[in-house]
Coordinates of C-alpha atoms and ligand atoms in Angstrom, one line a residue:
X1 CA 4.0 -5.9 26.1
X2 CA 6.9 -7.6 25.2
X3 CA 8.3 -5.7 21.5
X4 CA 11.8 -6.7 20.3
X5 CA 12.9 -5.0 17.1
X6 CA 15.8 -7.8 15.7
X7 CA 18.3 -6.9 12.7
X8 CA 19.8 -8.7 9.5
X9 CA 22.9 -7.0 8.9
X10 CA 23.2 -8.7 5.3
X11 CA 19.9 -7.5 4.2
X12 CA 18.8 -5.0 6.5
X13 CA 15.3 -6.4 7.5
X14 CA 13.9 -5.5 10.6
X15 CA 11.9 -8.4 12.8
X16 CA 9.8 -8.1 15.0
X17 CA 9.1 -10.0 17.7
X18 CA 6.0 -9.8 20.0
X19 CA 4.0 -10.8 22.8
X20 CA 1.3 -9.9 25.8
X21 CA 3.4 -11.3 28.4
X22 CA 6.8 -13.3 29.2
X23 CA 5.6 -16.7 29.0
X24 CA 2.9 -16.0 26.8
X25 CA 2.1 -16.5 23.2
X26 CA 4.6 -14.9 20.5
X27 CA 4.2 -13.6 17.1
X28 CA 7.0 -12.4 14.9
X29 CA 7.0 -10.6 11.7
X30 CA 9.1 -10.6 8.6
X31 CA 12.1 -13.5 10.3
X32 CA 14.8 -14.3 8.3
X33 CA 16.2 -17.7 7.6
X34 CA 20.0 -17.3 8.9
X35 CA 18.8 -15.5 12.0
X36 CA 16.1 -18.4 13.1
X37 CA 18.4 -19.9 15.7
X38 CA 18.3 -16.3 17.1
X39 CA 15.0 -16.0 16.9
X40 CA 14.7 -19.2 18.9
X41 CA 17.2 -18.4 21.7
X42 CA 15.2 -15.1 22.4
X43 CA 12.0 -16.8 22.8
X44 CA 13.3 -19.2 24.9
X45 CA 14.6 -17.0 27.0
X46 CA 11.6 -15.1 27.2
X47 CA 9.7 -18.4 28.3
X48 CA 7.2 -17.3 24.9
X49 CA 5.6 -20.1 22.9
X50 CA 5.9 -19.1 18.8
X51 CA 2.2 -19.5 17.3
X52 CA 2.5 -17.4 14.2
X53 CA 4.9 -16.1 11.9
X54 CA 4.0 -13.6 9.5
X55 CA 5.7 -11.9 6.7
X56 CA 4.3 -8.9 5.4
X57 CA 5.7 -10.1 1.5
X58 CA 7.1 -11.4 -1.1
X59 CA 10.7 -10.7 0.0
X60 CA 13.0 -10.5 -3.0
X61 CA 16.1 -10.0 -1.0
X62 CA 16.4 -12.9 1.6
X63 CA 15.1 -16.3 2.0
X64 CA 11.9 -16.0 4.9
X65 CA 12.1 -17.9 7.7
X66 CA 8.6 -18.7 8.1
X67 CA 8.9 -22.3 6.7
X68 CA 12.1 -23.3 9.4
X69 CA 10.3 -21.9 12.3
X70 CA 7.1 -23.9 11.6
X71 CA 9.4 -26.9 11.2
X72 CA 11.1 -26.1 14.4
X73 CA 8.3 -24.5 16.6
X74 CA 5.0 -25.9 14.9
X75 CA 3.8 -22.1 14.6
X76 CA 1.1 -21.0 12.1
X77 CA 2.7 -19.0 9.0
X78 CA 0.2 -16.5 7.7
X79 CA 0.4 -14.0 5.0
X80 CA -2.2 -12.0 2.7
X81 CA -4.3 -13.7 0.6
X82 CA -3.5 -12.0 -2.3
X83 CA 0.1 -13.7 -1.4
X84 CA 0.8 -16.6 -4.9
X85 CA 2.8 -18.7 -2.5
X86 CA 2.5 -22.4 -2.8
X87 CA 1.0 -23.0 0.6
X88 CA 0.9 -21.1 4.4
X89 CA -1.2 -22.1 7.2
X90 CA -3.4 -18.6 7.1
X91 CA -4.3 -16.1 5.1
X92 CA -5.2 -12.5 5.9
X93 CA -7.5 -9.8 4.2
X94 CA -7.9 -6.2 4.7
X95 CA -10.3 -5.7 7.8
X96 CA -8.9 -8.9 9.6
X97 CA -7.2 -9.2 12.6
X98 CA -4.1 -11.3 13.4
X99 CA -4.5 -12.3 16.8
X100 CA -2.2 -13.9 19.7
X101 CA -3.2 -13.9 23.4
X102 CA -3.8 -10.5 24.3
X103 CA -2.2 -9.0 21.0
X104 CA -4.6 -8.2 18.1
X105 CA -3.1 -6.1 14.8
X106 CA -5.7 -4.8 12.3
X107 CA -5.1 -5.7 9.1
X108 CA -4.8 -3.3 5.8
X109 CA -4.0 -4.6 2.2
X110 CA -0.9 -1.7 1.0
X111 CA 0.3 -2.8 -2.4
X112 CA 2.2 -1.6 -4.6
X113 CA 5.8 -3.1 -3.9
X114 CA 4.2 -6.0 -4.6
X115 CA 0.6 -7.1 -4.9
X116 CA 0.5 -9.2 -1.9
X117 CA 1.8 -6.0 0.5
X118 CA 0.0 -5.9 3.8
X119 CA 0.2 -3.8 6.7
X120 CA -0.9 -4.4 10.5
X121 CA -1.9 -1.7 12.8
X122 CA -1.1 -2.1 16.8
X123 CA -2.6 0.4 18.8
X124 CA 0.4 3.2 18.4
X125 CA 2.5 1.5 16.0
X126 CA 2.2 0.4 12.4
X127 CA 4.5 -2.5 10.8
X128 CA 4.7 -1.1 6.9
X129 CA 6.7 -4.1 5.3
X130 CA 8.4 -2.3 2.5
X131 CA 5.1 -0.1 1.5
X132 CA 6.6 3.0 3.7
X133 CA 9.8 3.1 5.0
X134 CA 11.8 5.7 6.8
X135 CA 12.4 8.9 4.3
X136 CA 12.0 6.3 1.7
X137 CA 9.4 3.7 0.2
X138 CA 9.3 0.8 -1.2
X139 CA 10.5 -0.2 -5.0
X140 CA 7.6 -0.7 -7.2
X141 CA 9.7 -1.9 -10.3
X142 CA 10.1 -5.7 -9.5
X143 CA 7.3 -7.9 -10.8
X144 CA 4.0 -7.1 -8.9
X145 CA 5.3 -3.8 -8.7
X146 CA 2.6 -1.0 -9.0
X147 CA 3.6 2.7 -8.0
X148 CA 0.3 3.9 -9.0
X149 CA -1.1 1.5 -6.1
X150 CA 1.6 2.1 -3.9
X151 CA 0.4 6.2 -4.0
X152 CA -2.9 5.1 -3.2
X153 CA -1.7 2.4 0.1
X154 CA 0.6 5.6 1.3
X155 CA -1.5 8.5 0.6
X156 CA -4.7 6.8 1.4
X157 CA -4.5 4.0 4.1
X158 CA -1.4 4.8 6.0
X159 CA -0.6 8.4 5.9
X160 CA -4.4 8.5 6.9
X161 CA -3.4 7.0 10.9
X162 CA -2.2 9.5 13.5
X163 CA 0.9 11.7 13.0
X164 CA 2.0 9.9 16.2
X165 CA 1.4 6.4 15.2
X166 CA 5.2 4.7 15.1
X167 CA 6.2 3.7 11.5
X168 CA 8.2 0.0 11.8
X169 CA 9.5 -1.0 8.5
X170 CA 11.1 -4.3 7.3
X171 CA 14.1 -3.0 6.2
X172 CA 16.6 0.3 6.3
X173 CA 20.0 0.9 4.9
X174 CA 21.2 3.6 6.5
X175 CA 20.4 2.8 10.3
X176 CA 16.9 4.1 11.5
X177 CA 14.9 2.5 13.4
X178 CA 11.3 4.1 13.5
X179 CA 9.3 7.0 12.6
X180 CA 6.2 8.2 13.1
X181 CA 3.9 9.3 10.2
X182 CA 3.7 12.8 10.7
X183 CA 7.6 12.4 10.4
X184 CA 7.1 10.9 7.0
X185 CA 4.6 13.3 5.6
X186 CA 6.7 16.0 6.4
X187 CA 10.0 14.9 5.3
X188 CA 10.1 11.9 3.3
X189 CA 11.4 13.3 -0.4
X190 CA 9.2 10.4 -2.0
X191 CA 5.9 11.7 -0.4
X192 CA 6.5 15.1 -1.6
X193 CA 4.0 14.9 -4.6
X194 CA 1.9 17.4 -5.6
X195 CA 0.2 14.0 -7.5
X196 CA -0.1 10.5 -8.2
X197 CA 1.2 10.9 -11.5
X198 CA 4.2 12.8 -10.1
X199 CA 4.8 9.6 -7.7
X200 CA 4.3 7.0 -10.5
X201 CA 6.9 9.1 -12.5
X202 CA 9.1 9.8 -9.4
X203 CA 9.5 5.6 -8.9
X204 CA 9.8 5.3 -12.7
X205 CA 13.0 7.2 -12.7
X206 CA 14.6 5.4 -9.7
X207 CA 16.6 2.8 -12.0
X208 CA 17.8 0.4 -9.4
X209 CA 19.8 -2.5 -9.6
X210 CA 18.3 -6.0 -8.8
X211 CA 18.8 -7.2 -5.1
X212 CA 21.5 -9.6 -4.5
X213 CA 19.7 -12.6 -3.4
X214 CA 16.4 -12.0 -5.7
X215 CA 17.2 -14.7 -8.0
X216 CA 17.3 -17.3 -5.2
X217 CA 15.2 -15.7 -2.2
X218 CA 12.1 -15.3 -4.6
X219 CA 12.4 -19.1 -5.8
X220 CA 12.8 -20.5 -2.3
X221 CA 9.9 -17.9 -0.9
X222 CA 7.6 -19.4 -3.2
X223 CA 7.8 -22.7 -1.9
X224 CA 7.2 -22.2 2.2
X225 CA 4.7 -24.9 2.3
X226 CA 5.4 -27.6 4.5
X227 CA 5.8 -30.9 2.1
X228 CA 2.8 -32.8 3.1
X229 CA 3.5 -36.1 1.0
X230 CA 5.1 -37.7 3.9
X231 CA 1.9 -37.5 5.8
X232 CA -0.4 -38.9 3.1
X233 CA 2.5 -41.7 2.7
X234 CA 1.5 -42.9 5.9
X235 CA -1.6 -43.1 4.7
X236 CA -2.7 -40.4 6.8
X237 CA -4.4 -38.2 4.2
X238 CA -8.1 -38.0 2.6
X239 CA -8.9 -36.1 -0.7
X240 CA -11.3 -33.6 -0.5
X241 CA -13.4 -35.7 -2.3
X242 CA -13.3 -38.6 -0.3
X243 CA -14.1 -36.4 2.6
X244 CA -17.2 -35.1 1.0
X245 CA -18.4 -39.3 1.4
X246 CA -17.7 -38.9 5.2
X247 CA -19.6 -36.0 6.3
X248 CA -22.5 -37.5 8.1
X249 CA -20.5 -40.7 8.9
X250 CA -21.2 -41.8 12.8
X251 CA -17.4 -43.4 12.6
X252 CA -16.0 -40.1 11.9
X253 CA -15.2 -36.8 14.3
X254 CA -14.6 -33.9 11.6
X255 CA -12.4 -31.9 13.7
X256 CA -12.0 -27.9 12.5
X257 CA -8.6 -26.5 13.9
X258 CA -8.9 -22.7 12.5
X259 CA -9.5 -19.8 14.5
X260 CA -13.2 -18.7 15.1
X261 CA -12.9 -15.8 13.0
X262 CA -12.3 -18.0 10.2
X263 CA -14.9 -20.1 10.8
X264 CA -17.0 -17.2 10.9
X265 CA -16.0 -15.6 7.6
X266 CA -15.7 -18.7 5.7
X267 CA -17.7 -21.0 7.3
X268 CA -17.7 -25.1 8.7
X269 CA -17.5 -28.5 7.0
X270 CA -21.3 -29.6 8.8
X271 CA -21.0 -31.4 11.5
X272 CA -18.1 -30.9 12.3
X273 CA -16.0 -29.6 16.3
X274 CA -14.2 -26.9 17.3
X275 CA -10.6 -27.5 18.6
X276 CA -8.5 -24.8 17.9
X277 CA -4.8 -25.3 16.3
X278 CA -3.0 -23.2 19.3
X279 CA -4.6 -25.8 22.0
X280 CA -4.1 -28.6 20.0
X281 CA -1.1 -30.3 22.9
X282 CA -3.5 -30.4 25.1
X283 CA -6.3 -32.0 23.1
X284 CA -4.5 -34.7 21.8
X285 CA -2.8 -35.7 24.7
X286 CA -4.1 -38.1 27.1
X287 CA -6.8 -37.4 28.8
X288 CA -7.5 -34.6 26.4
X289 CA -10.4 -33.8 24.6
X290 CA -9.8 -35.5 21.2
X291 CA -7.7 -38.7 23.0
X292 CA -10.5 -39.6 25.0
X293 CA -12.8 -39.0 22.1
X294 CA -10.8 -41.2 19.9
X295 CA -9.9 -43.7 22.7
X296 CA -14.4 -43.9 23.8
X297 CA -16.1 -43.7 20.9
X298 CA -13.9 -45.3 18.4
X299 CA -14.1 -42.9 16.1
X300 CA -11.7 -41.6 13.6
X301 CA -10.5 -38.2 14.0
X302 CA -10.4 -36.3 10.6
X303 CA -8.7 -32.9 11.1
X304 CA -9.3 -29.8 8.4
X305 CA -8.1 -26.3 8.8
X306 CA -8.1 -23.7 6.0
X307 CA -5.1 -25.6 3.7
X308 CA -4.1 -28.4 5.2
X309 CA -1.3 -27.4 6.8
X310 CA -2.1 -27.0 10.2
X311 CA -4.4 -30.3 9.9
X312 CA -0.5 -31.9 8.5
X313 CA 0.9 -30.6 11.5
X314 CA -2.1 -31.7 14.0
X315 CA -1.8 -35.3 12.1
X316 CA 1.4 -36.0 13.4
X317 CA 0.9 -34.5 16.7
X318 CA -2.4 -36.6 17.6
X319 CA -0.1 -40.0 16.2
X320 CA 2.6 -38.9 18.0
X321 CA 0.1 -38.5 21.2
X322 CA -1.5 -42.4 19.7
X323 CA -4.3 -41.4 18.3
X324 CA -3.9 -44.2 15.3
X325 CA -6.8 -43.0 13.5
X326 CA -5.9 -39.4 13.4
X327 CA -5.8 -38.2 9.2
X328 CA -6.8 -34.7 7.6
X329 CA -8.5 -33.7 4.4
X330 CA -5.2 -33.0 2.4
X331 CA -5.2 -28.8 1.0
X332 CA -7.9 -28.1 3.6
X333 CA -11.0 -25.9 3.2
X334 CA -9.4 -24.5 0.2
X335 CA -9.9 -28.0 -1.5
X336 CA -12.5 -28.3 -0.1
X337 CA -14.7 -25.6 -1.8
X338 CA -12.6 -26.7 -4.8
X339 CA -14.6 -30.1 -4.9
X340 CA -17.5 -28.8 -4.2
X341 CA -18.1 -29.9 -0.5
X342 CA -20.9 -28.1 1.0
X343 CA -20.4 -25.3 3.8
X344 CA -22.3 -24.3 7.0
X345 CA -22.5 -21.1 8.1
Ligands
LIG1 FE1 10.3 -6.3 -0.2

């Protein structure tokens, strides 16, 4: 497996970048917008194709660069769903798995910090956003805050993996790099509670300052969503509830781009193919599955995916690839449901 741990000096994130293989598929957690160029470098020179980009937050202290590195890479952003982010391409749950080629992380929902905390498990190593950190935890004073929550993600979820499993945080200030959770029950000063009352009254006397950046990283994190009104200037986009006229329609291939789990949990617009987002290149291209579709039936290609951001994407791939009738069903399943368009499971 290919792990990199990567650094922000000015905020002290941790990254993390990973992959199967060199050549392979690449995920990366918690990237920060002035070190995306980096990011890039290394996974070109590790021959790795970027698919997702994940943060594990809310970040309140630097701007995330999931939004650059879909714009530059075409990668899937994900985050939890309890995440109040305008728009990312997935959205995780407790009991999910984020998956790349030959990489899967389990997922677990760790509030506290913030409501939309989440956790992923690989095999020996856990990445603990700011939930747990090293001799420390996260801040539970700043808007979704909840230290009462945060006891229970700690206490119940994490501290309950192997002593050995490897604790990888998103940030440190004082220069570790990883831990282990036996480490951390034993000698964190936060974790040694007799209760969760003590803990909630613990954090509750911590009186920190606001971070730096908060008033303009929390802003800008809000608003990751790729801007989609370009692609339904070009006339490229269909309202949910147009699209609920269309199902049935001989002239139209409803094309689904998520990934079969989501499918599975959330179900299919009827009638409608698979073609994953990560194969997408060679789909539209000629010769590919969805060109000759489009170029021997006739048909127009409709793409959806959960909100209409991977569809955006896929839209201008499959024009770029001449597929003139290519379009998506603007916000996705999500707006979908919203209008009332009916589901098979
Ligand atoms: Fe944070």
């Amino acid at each position: 497996m290919i792990f990199r741990q990567l650094f922000d000096s000015v905020s002290g994130t941790y990254t993390y970048l990973l992959a199967s293989r060199r050549g392979g598929e690449a995920l990366i957690i918690d990237p920060v917008l002035e070190k995306v160029e980096r990011y890039l470098q290394l996974v070109s020179e590790l021959e790795l194709k970027l698919v997702k980009a994940v943060d594990t937050h809310l970040h309140h202290d630097h701007i995330t660069g999931l939004g650059a590195l879909r714009d530059r890479t075409h990668c899937i952003t994900v985050m939890g769903e309890m995440s109040k982010v305008d728009v990312v391409s997935m959205r995780l749950a407790e009991g999910d798995r984020l998956g790349i080629e030959g990489i899967g992380l389990d997922v677990l929902h760790t509030p506290g910090h913030t409501v939309d905390s989440y956790s992923f498990v690989l095999g020996d190593r856990v990445f603990t956003g700011d939930t747990l950190m090293i001799r420390g935890t996260g801040r539970t004073d700043l808007e979704s805050g909840d230290a009462r929550a945060q006891y229970d993600s700690i206490f119940n979820k994490l501290l309950k993996l192997p002593d050995e499993t490897l604790v990888y945080p998103a940030h440190d200030y004082k220069g570790d790099t990883v831990s282990t959770i036996g480490e951390e029950k034993a000698f964190n000063p936060r974790l040694q509670v007799r209760s969760v009352d003590e803990y909630v009254e613990l954090m509750r006397n911590l009186h920190l300052p606001n971070p730096k950046m908060m008033d303009v990283a929390v802003p800008a994190n809000m608003r990751v969503g790729l801007p989609q009104e370009e692609i339904a200037r070009r006339g490229w986009a269909v309202a949910a509830t147009e699209a609920k006229m269309l199902v049935g329609d001989p002239g139209v291939a409803l094309v689904d781009l998520r990934e079969r789990s989501e499918r599975e949990k959330y179900g299919v617009i009827p009638g409608s193919l698979h073609a994953p987002y990560t194969e997408l290149q060679e789909n539209v291209r000629p010769g590919g599955m969805l060109h000759e579709l489009a170029a021997a039936t006739g048909k127009r290609v409709l793409f959806y995916c959960a909100f209409g951001e991977r569809s955006a994407m896929a839209v201008q791939a499959a024009q770029d690839a001449g597929i003139t009738s290519a379009c998506h069903i603007q916000g996705g399943l999500d707006a979908w449901n919203k209008a009332g368009g009916p589901i098979a499971r």
